[in-house]
Amino acid sequence: MIDISEYFVVAFILIGAFFGVVTAIGLIRLPDLYTRTHAASKSATLGVMSVLIGALLFFFTEEGMFNSRIVLGIFFVLITAPVGGHLIARAAYNTGVKLAPESIQDDLAKKEQFEAKKKKNSSRD
Amino acid sequence: MLDMSVYIALVAFAIAMIGIVFRAIKGPSTADRVIALDSLGISLIAVTALFSILLRTSVFLEVILLLGILAFIGTVAFSKYIEKGAIIDRDRHK
């Protein structure tokens, strides 16, 4: 194995492990569901993509084989992990999961109040 | 050096998965648990990649793709269940 590529593989793997730990710390310490979704979807995606890039580089230099399955896995994780985070956060908001008490603004609730008031006015006319 | 860093990364992901399981047990709402299980599956992808580097084999790479697809489908199904109460809608005529 070429020596310089080994350093790159090690760097990618360690960056991925760091972001994996950051995901867990964010999931434990952040106050409400929406901030936890933020931590989980972004940093977990970045960490796993970094580990997979390290694996791709390793198999490319070790066996001389460009592994298309890892490339497909990288793109799939990149596309689907934020979509999953969005879907679960929207489902939680629609079923009434509260924001953290520190949060100061909720524009979606204001919009729903505004539309309910508009509907009431138009039915009165 | 490569094996040593792979071991370090495996230990880091093990600690991370313990933290994620803590959130899946404690999480106040159902959506918290779903997020925790989703990121547990994603961490499992990374562990599979690290083990295939450690064992110098490329036969586990389908497992990576399969785990990604299954984690996504599970998250979508659970979010539909939380939001609507049914995963597959049955009323065609509205």
PDB file of C-alpha atoms in Angstrom:
ATOM      1  CA  MET A   1       0.000   0.000   0.000  1.00  0.00           C
ATOM      2  CA  ILE A   2       1.230   3.457  -0.855  1.00  0.00           C
ATOM      3  CA  ASP A   3       2.278   5.342   2.264  1.00  0.00           C
ATOM      4  CA  ILE A   4       0.767   8.744   1.534  1.00  0.00           C
ATOM      5  CA  SER A   5      -2.660   7.306   0.737  1.00  0.00           C
ATOM      6  CA  GLU A   6      -2.582   5.552   4.107  1.00  0.00           C
ATOM      7  CA  TYR A   7      -2.342   8.947   5.811  1.00  0.00           C
ATOM      8  CA  PHE A   8      -5.392  10.134   3.863  1.00  0.00           C
ATOM      9  CA  VAL A   9      -7.377   7.014   4.808  1.00  0.00           C
ATOM     10  CA  VAL A  10      -6.455   7.493   8.478  1.00  0.00           C
ATOM     11  CA  ALA A  11      -7.421  11.179   8.353  1.00  0.00           C
ATOM     12  CA  PHE A  12     -10.829  10.459   6.784  1.00  0.00           C
ATOM     13  CA  ILE A  13     -11.576   7.662   9.263  1.00  0.00           C
ATOM     14  CA  LEU A  14     -10.632   9.746  12.293  1.00  0.00           C
ATOM     15  CA  ILE A  15     -12.677  12.735  11.073  1.00  0.00           C
ATOM     16  CA  GLY A  16     -15.652  10.391  10.646  1.00  0.00           C
ATOM     17  CA  ALA A  17     -15.213   8.974  14.146  1.00  0.00           C
ATOM     18  CA  PHE A  18     -15.026  12.514  15.563  1.00  0.00           C
ATOM     19  CA  PHE A  19     -18.304  13.456  13.895  1.00  0.00           C
ATOM     20  CA  GLY A  20     -19.919  10.239  15.140  1.00  0.00           C
ATOM     21  CA  VAL A  21     -19.061  11.208  18.713  1.00  0.00           C
ATOM     22  CA  VAL A  22     -20.328  14.755  18.042  1.00  0.00           C
ATOM     23  CA  THR A  23     -23.664  13.256  16.937  1.00  0.00           C
ATOM     24  CA  ALA A  24     -24.014  11.346  20.194  1.00  0.00           C
ATOM     25  CA  ILE A  25     -23.096  14.392  22.306  1.00  0.00           C
ATOM     26  CA  GLY A  26     -25.655  16.484  20.398  1.00  0.00           C
ATOM     27  CA  LEU A  27     -28.351  13.846  20.856  1.00  0.00           C
ATOM     28  CA  ILE A  28     -27.720  13.691  24.598  1.00  0.00           C
ATOM     29  CA  ARG A  29     -27.274  17.352  25.454  1.00  0.00           C
ATOM     30  CA  LEU A  30     -29.540  19.416  23.172  1.00  0.00           C
ATOM     31  CA  PRO A  31     -32.806  20.571  24.782  1.00  0.00           C
ATOM     32  CA  ASP A  32     -35.651  19.694  22.374  1.00  0.00           C
ATOM     33  CA  LEU A  33     -36.492  17.432  19.456  1.00  0.00           C
ATOM     34  CA  TYR A  34     -35.839  19.922  16.656  1.00  0.00           C
ATOM     35  CA  THR A  35     -32.299  20.753  17.759  1.00  0.00           C
ATOM     36  CA  ARG A  36     -31.659  17.032  18.217  1.00  0.00           C
ATOM     37  CA  THR A  37     -32.845  16.379  14.652  1.00  0.00           C
ATOM     38  CA  HIS A  38     -30.458  19.103  13.509  1.00  0.00           C
ATOM     39  CA  ALA A  39     -27.530  17.401  15.266  1.00  0.00           C
ATOM     40  CA  ALA A  40     -28.429  13.882  14.208  1.00  0.00           C
ATOM     41  CA  SER A  41     -29.107  14.446  10.517  1.00  0.00           C
ATOM     42  CA  LYS A  42     -26.192  16.734   9.681  1.00  0.00           C
ATOM     43  CA  SER A  43     -23.249  15.487  11.700  1.00  0.00           C
ATOM     44  CA  ALA A  44     -24.122  11.792  11.385  1.00  0.00           C
ATOM     45  CA  THR A  45     -24.359  12.154   7.606  1.00  0.00           C
ATOM     46  CA  LEU A  46     -21.030  13.942   7.405  1.00  0.00           C
ATOM     47  CA  GLY A  47     -19.308  11.419   9.682  1.00  0.00           C
ATOM     48  CA  VAL A  48     -20.562   8.369   7.803  1.00  0.00           C
ATOM     49  CA  MET A  49     -19.710   9.922   4.439  1.00  0.00           C
ATOM     50  CA  SER A  50     -16.192  10.614   5.666  1.00  0.00           C
ATOM     51  CA  VAL A  51     -15.725   7.023   6.867  1.00  0.00           C
ATOM     52  CA  LEU A  52     -17.065   5.700   3.561  1.00  0.00           C
ATOM     53  CA  ILE A  53     -14.706   7.946   1.580  1.00  0.00           C
ATOM     54  CA  GLY A  54     -11.866   6.515   3.684  1.00  0.00           C
ATOM     55  CA  ALA A  55     -13.017   2.976   2.877  1.00  0.00           C
ATOM     56  CA  LEU A  56     -13.289   3.821  -0.835  1.00  0.00           C
ATOM     57  CA  LEU A  57      -9.746   5.192  -0.851  1.00  0.00           C
ATOM     58  CA  PHE A  58      -8.495   2.163   1.088  1.00  0.00           C
ATOM     59  CA  PHE A  59      -9.962  -0.385  -1.311  1.00  0.00           C
ATOM     60  CA  PHE A  60      -8.804   1.678  -4.294  1.00  0.00           C
ATOM     61  CA  THR A  61      -5.175   1.676  -3.145  1.00  0.00           C
ATOM     62  CA  GLU A  62      -5.089  -1.770  -1.515  1.00  0.00           C
ATOM     63  CA  GLU A  63      -6.785  -3.863  -4.168  1.00  0.00           C
ATOM     64  CA  GLY A  64      -6.685  -1.484  -7.141  1.00  0.00           C
ATOM     65  CA  MET A  65     -10.453  -1.832  -7.354  1.00  0.00           C
ATOM     66  CA  PHE A  66     -12.729   1.163  -7.720  1.00  0.00           C
ATOM     67  CA  ASN A  67     -15.707   0.114  -5.664  1.00  0.00           C
ATOM     68  CA  SER A  68     -18.910   1.520  -7.091  1.00  0.00           C
ATOM     69  CA  ARG A  69     -21.016   0.153  -4.233  1.00  0.00           C
ATOM     70  CA  ILE A  70     -19.356   2.511  -1.756  1.00  0.00           C
ATOM     71  CA  VAL A  71     -19.942   5.464  -4.097  1.00  0.00           C
ATOM     72  CA  LEU A  72     -23.598   4.501  -4.331  1.00  0.00           C
ATOM     73  CA  GLY A  73     -23.760   4.195  -0.527  1.00  0.00           C
ATOM     74  CA  ILE A  74     -22.218   7.671  -0.111  1.00  0.00           C
ATOM     75  CA  PHE A  75     -24.750   9.250  -2.465  1.00  0.00           C
ATOM     76  CA  PHE A  76     -27.639   7.377  -0.893  1.00  0.00           C
ATOM     77  CA  VAL A  77     -26.723   8.505   2.626  1.00  0.00           C
ATOM     78  CA  LEU A  78     -26.176  12.051   1.367  1.00  0.00           C
ATOM     79  CA  ILE A  79     -29.634  12.175  -0.207  1.00  0.00           C
ATOM     80  CA  THR A  80     -31.774  10.255   2.289  1.00  0.00           C
ATOM     81  CA  ALA A  81     -30.506  11.189   5.768  1.00  0.00           C
ATOM     82  CA  PRO A  82     -31.591  14.884   5.648  1.00  0.00           C
ATOM     83  CA  VAL A  83     -34.930  13.840   4.097  1.00  0.00           C
ATOM     84  CA  GLY A  84     -35.538  11.442   6.977  1.00  0.00           C
ATOM     85  CA  GLY A  85     -34.703  14.153   9.495  1.00  0.00           C
ATOM     86  CA  HIS A  86     -37.091  16.573   7.791  1.00  0.00           C
ATOM     87  CA  LEU A  87     -39.946  14.042   7.721  1.00  0.00           C
ATOM     88  CA  ILE A  88     -39.627  13.107  11.369  1.00  0.00           C
ATOM     89  CA  ALA A  89     -39.369  16.746  12.507  1.00  0.00           C
ATOM     90  CA  ARG A  90     -42.486  17.663  10.488  1.00  0.00           C
ATOM     91  CA  ALA A  91     -44.433  14.702  11.906  1.00  0.00           C
ATOM     92  CA  ALA A  92     -43.403  15.707  15.425  1.00  0.00           C
ATOM     93  CA  TYR A  93     -44.484  19.330  14.870  1.00  0.00           C
ATOM     94  CA  ASN A  94     -47.867  18.295  13.492  1.00  0.00           C
ATOM     95  CA  THR A  95     -48.513  16.037  16.476  1.00  0.00           C
ATOM     96  CA  GLY A  96     -47.716  18.847  18.895  1.00  0.00           C
ATOM     97  CA  VAL A  97     -44.233  18.233  20.275  1.00  0.00           C
ATOM     98  CA  LYS A  98     -43.258  21.385  22.181  1.00  0.00           C
ATOM     99  CA  LEU A  99     -40.238  23.554  21.390  1.00  0.00           C
ATOM    100  CA  ALA A 100     -37.589  24.129  24.045  1.00  0.00           C
ATOM    101  CA  PRO A 101     -38.530  26.795  26.618  1.00  0.00           C
ATOM    102  CA  GLU A 102     -35.460  28.817  25.540  1.00  0.00           C
ATOM    103  CA  SER A 103     -36.776  29.307  22.010  1.00  0.00           C
ATOM    104  CA  ILE A 104     -38.201  32.752  21.295  1.00  0.00           C
ATOM    105  CA  GLN A 105     -40.016  32.529  17.960  1.00  0.00           C
ATOM    106  CA  ASP A 106     -42.385  30.087  16.256  1.00  0.00           C
ATOM    107  CA  ASP A 107     -43.365  31.383  12.843  1.00  0.00           C
ATOM    108  CA  LEU A 108     -45.269  28.261  11.772  1.00  0.00           C
ATOM    109  CA  ALA A 109     -47.662  28.522  14.751  1.00  0.00           C
ATOM    110  CA  LYS A 110     -48.195  32.222  13.955  1.00  0.00           C
ATOM    111  CA  LYS A 111     -49.001  31.353  10.351  1.00  0.00           C
ATOM    112  CA  GLU A 112     -51.534  28.725  11.431  1.00  0.00           C
ATOM    113  CA  GLN A 113     -53.207  31.198  13.804  1.00  0.00           C
ATOM    114  CA  PHE A 114     -53.353  33.776  11.006  1.00  0.00           C
ATOM    115  CA  GLU A 115     -54.932  31.338   8.559  1.00  0.00           C
ATOM    116  CA  ALA A 116     -57.491  30.167  11.119  1.00  0.00           C
ATOM    117  CA  LYS A 117     -58.484  33.796  11.774  1.00  0.00           C
ATOM    118  CA  LYS A 118     -58.770  34.482   8.027  1.00  0.00           C
ATOM    119  CA  LYS A 119     -61.001  31.457   7.553  1.00  0.00           C
ATOM    120  CA  LYS A 120     -63.259  32.577  10.410  1.00  0.00           C
ATOM    121  CA  ASN A 121     -63.592  36.074   8.904  1.00  0.00           C
ATOM    122  CA  SER A 122     -64.401  34.780   5.410  1.00  0.00           C
ATOM    123  CA  SER A 123     -67.089  32.433   6.767  1.00  0.00           C
ATOM    124  CA  ARG A 124     -68.699  35.339   8.622  1.00  0.00           C
ATOM    125  CA  ASP A 125     -69.024  37.459   5.464  1.00  0.00           C
TER     126      ASP A 125
ATOM    127  CA  MET B   1      -0.992   2.820  11.877  1.00  0.00           C
ATOM    128  CA  LEU B   2      -4.070   2.073   9.782  1.00  0.00           C
ATOM    129  CA  ASP B   3      -5.252  -0.746  12.037  1.00  0.00           C
ATOM    130  CA  MET B   4      -4.636   1.387  15.119  1.00  0.00           C
ATOM    131  CA  SER B   5      -6.742   4.256  13.755  1.00  0.00           C
ATOM    132  CA  VAL B   6      -9.498   1.819  12.736  1.00  0.00           C
ATOM    133  CA  TYR B   7      -9.555   0.492  16.299  1.00  0.00           C
ATOM    134  CA  ILE B   8      -9.732   4.062  17.658  1.00  0.00           C
ATOM    135  CA  ALA B   9     -12.625   4.851  15.312  1.00  0.00           C
ATOM    136  CA  LEU B  10     -14.442   1.658  16.331  1.00  0.00           C
ATOM    137  CA  VAL B  11     -14.137   2.582  20.008  1.00  0.00           C
ATOM    138  CA  ALA B  12     -15.388   6.105  19.224  1.00  0.00           C
ATOM    139  CA  PHE B  13     -18.405   4.750  17.347  1.00  0.00           C
ATOM    140  CA  ALA B  14     -19.112   2.298  20.192  1.00  0.00           C
ATOM    141  CA  ILE B  15     -19.184   5.191  22.684  1.00  0.00           C
ATOM    142  CA  ALA B  16     -21.369   7.190  20.297  1.00  0.00           C
ATOM    143  CA  MET B  17     -23.802   4.290  19.939  1.00  0.00           C
ATOM    144  CA  ILE B  18     -24.054   3.996  23.723  1.00  0.00           C
ATOM    145  CA  GLY B  19     -25.048   7.688  23.844  1.00  0.00           C
ATOM    146  CA  ILE B  20     -27.568   7.201  21.037  1.00  0.00           C
ATOM    147  CA  VAL B  21     -29.109   4.191  22.826  1.00  0.00           C
ATOM    148  CA  PHE B  22     -29.388   6.357  25.953  1.00  0.00           C
ATOM    149  CA  ARG B  23     -31.469   8.843  23.939  1.00  0.00           C
ATOM    150  CA  ALA B  24     -33.565   6.010  22.463  1.00  0.00           C
ATOM    151  CA  ILE B  25     -34.371   4.745  25.955  1.00  0.00           C
ATOM    152  CA  LYS B  26     -34.959   8.112  27.625  1.00  0.00           C
ATOM    153  CA  GLY B  27     -36.411  10.211  24.773  1.00  0.00           C
ATOM    154  CA  PRO B  28     -39.612  11.942  25.926  1.00  0.00           C
ATOM    155  CA  SER B  29     -41.522  11.625  22.633  1.00  0.00           C
ATOM    156  CA  THR B  30     -41.768   8.862  20.045  1.00  0.00           C
ATOM    157  CA  ALA B  31     -40.061  11.007  17.418  1.00  0.00           C
ATOM    158  CA  ASP B  32     -36.973  11.260  19.655  1.00  0.00           C
ATOM    159  CA  ARG B  33     -36.720   7.494  19.692  1.00  0.00           C
ATOM    160  CA  VAL B  34     -37.147   7.307  15.922  1.00  0.00           C
ATOM    161  CA  ILE B  35     -34.348   9.844  15.400  1.00  0.00           C
ATOM    162  CA  ALA B  36     -32.113   7.892  17.783  1.00  0.00           C
ATOM    163  CA  LEU B  37     -32.757   4.604  15.975  1.00  0.00           C
ATOM    164  CA  ASP B  38     -32.149   6.260  12.594  1.00  0.00           C
ATOM    165  CA  SER B  39     -28.776   7.592  13.647  1.00  0.00           C
ATOM    166  CA  LEU B  40     -28.025   4.212  15.251  1.00  0.00           C
ATOM    167  CA  GLY B  41     -28.506   2.612  11.819  1.00  0.00           C
ATOM    168  CA  ILE B  42     -26.287   5.223  10.220  1.00  0.00           C
ATOM    169  CA  SER B  43     -23.565   4.575  12.807  1.00  0.00           C
ATOM    170  CA  LEU B  44     -23.909   0.877  12.020  1.00  0.00           C
ATOM    171  CA  ILE B  45     -23.084   1.661   8.366  1.00  0.00           C
ATOM    172  CA  ALA B  46     -19.829   3.265   9.491  1.00  0.00           C
ATOM    173  CA  VAL B  47     -19.025   0.297  11.750  1.00  0.00           C
ATOM    174  CA  THR B  48     -19.574  -2.078   8.810  1.00  0.00           C
ATOM    175  CA  ALA B  49     -17.202  -0.026   6.640  1.00  0.00           C
ATOM    176  CA  LEU B  50     -14.580  -0.002   9.409  1.00  0.00           C
ATOM    177  CA  PHE B  51     -14.828  -3.769   9.865  1.00  0.00           C
ATOM    178  CA  SER B  52     -14.462  -4.379   6.142  1.00  0.00           C
ATOM    179  CA  ILE B  53     -11.262  -2.288   6.238  1.00  0.00           C
ATOM    180  CA  LEU B  54     -10.048  -4.232   9.283  1.00  0.00           C
ATOM    181  CA  LEU B  55     -10.749  -7.659   7.746  1.00  0.00           C
ATOM    182  CA  ARG B  56      -9.363  -6.562   4.319  1.00  0.00           C
ATOM    183  CA  THR B  57     -12.423  -7.862   2.512  1.00  0.00           C
ATOM    184  CA  SER B  58     -14.923  -6.226   0.202  1.00  0.00           C
ATOM    185  CA  VAL B  59     -17.805  -8.669   0.562  1.00  0.00           C
ATOM    186  CA  PHE B  60     -19.575  -6.633   3.255  1.00  0.00           C
ATOM    187  CA  LEU B  61     -20.098  -3.612   1.029  1.00  0.00           C
ATOM    188  CA  GLU B  62     -23.606  -4.660   0.020  1.00  0.00           C
ATOM    189  CA  VAL B  63     -24.463  -4.540   3.718  1.00  0.00           C
ATOM    190  CA  ILE B  64     -23.609  -0.819   3.745  1.00  0.00           C
ATOM    191  CA  LEU B  65     -26.041  -0.060   0.937  1.00  0.00           C
ATOM    192  CA  LEU B  66     -28.741  -2.311   2.409  1.00  0.00           C
ATOM    193  CA  LEU B  67     -28.498  -0.730   5.876  1.00  0.00           C
ATOM    194  CA  GLY B  68     -28.796   2.744   4.376  1.00  0.00           C
ATOM    195  CA  ILE B  69     -31.914   1.818   2.426  1.00  0.00           C
ATOM    196  CA  LEU B  70     -33.524   0.028   5.379  1.00  0.00           C
ATOM    197  CA  ALA B  71     -32.833   2.899   7.792  1.00  0.00           C
ATOM    198  CA  PHE B  72     -34.440   5.363   5.378  1.00  0.00           C
ATOM    199  CA  ILE B  73     -37.526   3.214   4.784  1.00  0.00           C
ATOM    200  CA  GLY B  74     -37.978   2.663   8.517  1.00  0.00           C
ATOM    201  CA  THR B  75     -37.744   6.379   9.270  1.00  0.00           C
ATOM    202  CA  VAL B  76     -40.249   7.281   6.533  1.00  0.00           C
ATOM    203  CA  ALA B  77     -42.686   4.606   7.698  1.00  0.00           C
ATOM    204  CA  PHE B  78     -42.478   5.732  11.330  1.00  0.00           C
ATOM    205  CA  SER B  79     -42.936   9.397  10.452  1.00  0.00           C
ATOM    206  CA  LYS B  80     -46.059   8.561   8.416  1.00  0.00           C
ATOM    207  CA  TYR B  81     -47.351   6.519  11.333  1.00  0.00           C
ATOM    208  CA  ILE B  82     -46.758   9.345  13.809  1.00  0.00           C
ATOM    209  CA  GLU B  83     -48.367  11.943  11.560  1.00  0.00           C
ATOM    210  CA  LYS B  84     -51.380  10.100  10.127  1.00  0.00           C
ATOM    211  CA  GLY B  85     -51.858   6.983  12.249  1.00  0.00           C
ATOM    212  CA  ALA B  86     -51.541   4.713   9.202  1.00  0.00           C
ATOM    213  CA  ILE B  87     -48.513   3.812   7.122  1.00  0.00           C
ATOM    214  CA  ILE B  88     -50.358   2.821   3.935  1.00  0.00           C
ATOM    215  CA  ASP B  89     -53.540   4.794   3.234  1.00  0.00           C
ATOM    216  CA  ARG B  90     -56.581   2.797   2.281  1.00  0.00           C
ATOM    217  CA  ASP B  91     -59.173   5.409   1.312  1.00  0.00           C
ATOM    218  CA  ARG B  92     -58.870   5.992  -2.406  1.00  0.00           C
ATOM    219  CA  HIS B  93     -62.032   8.051  -2.872  1.00  0.00           C
ATOM    220  CA  LYS B  94     -61.903  11.321  -1.020  1.00  0.00           C
TER     221      LYS B  94
END
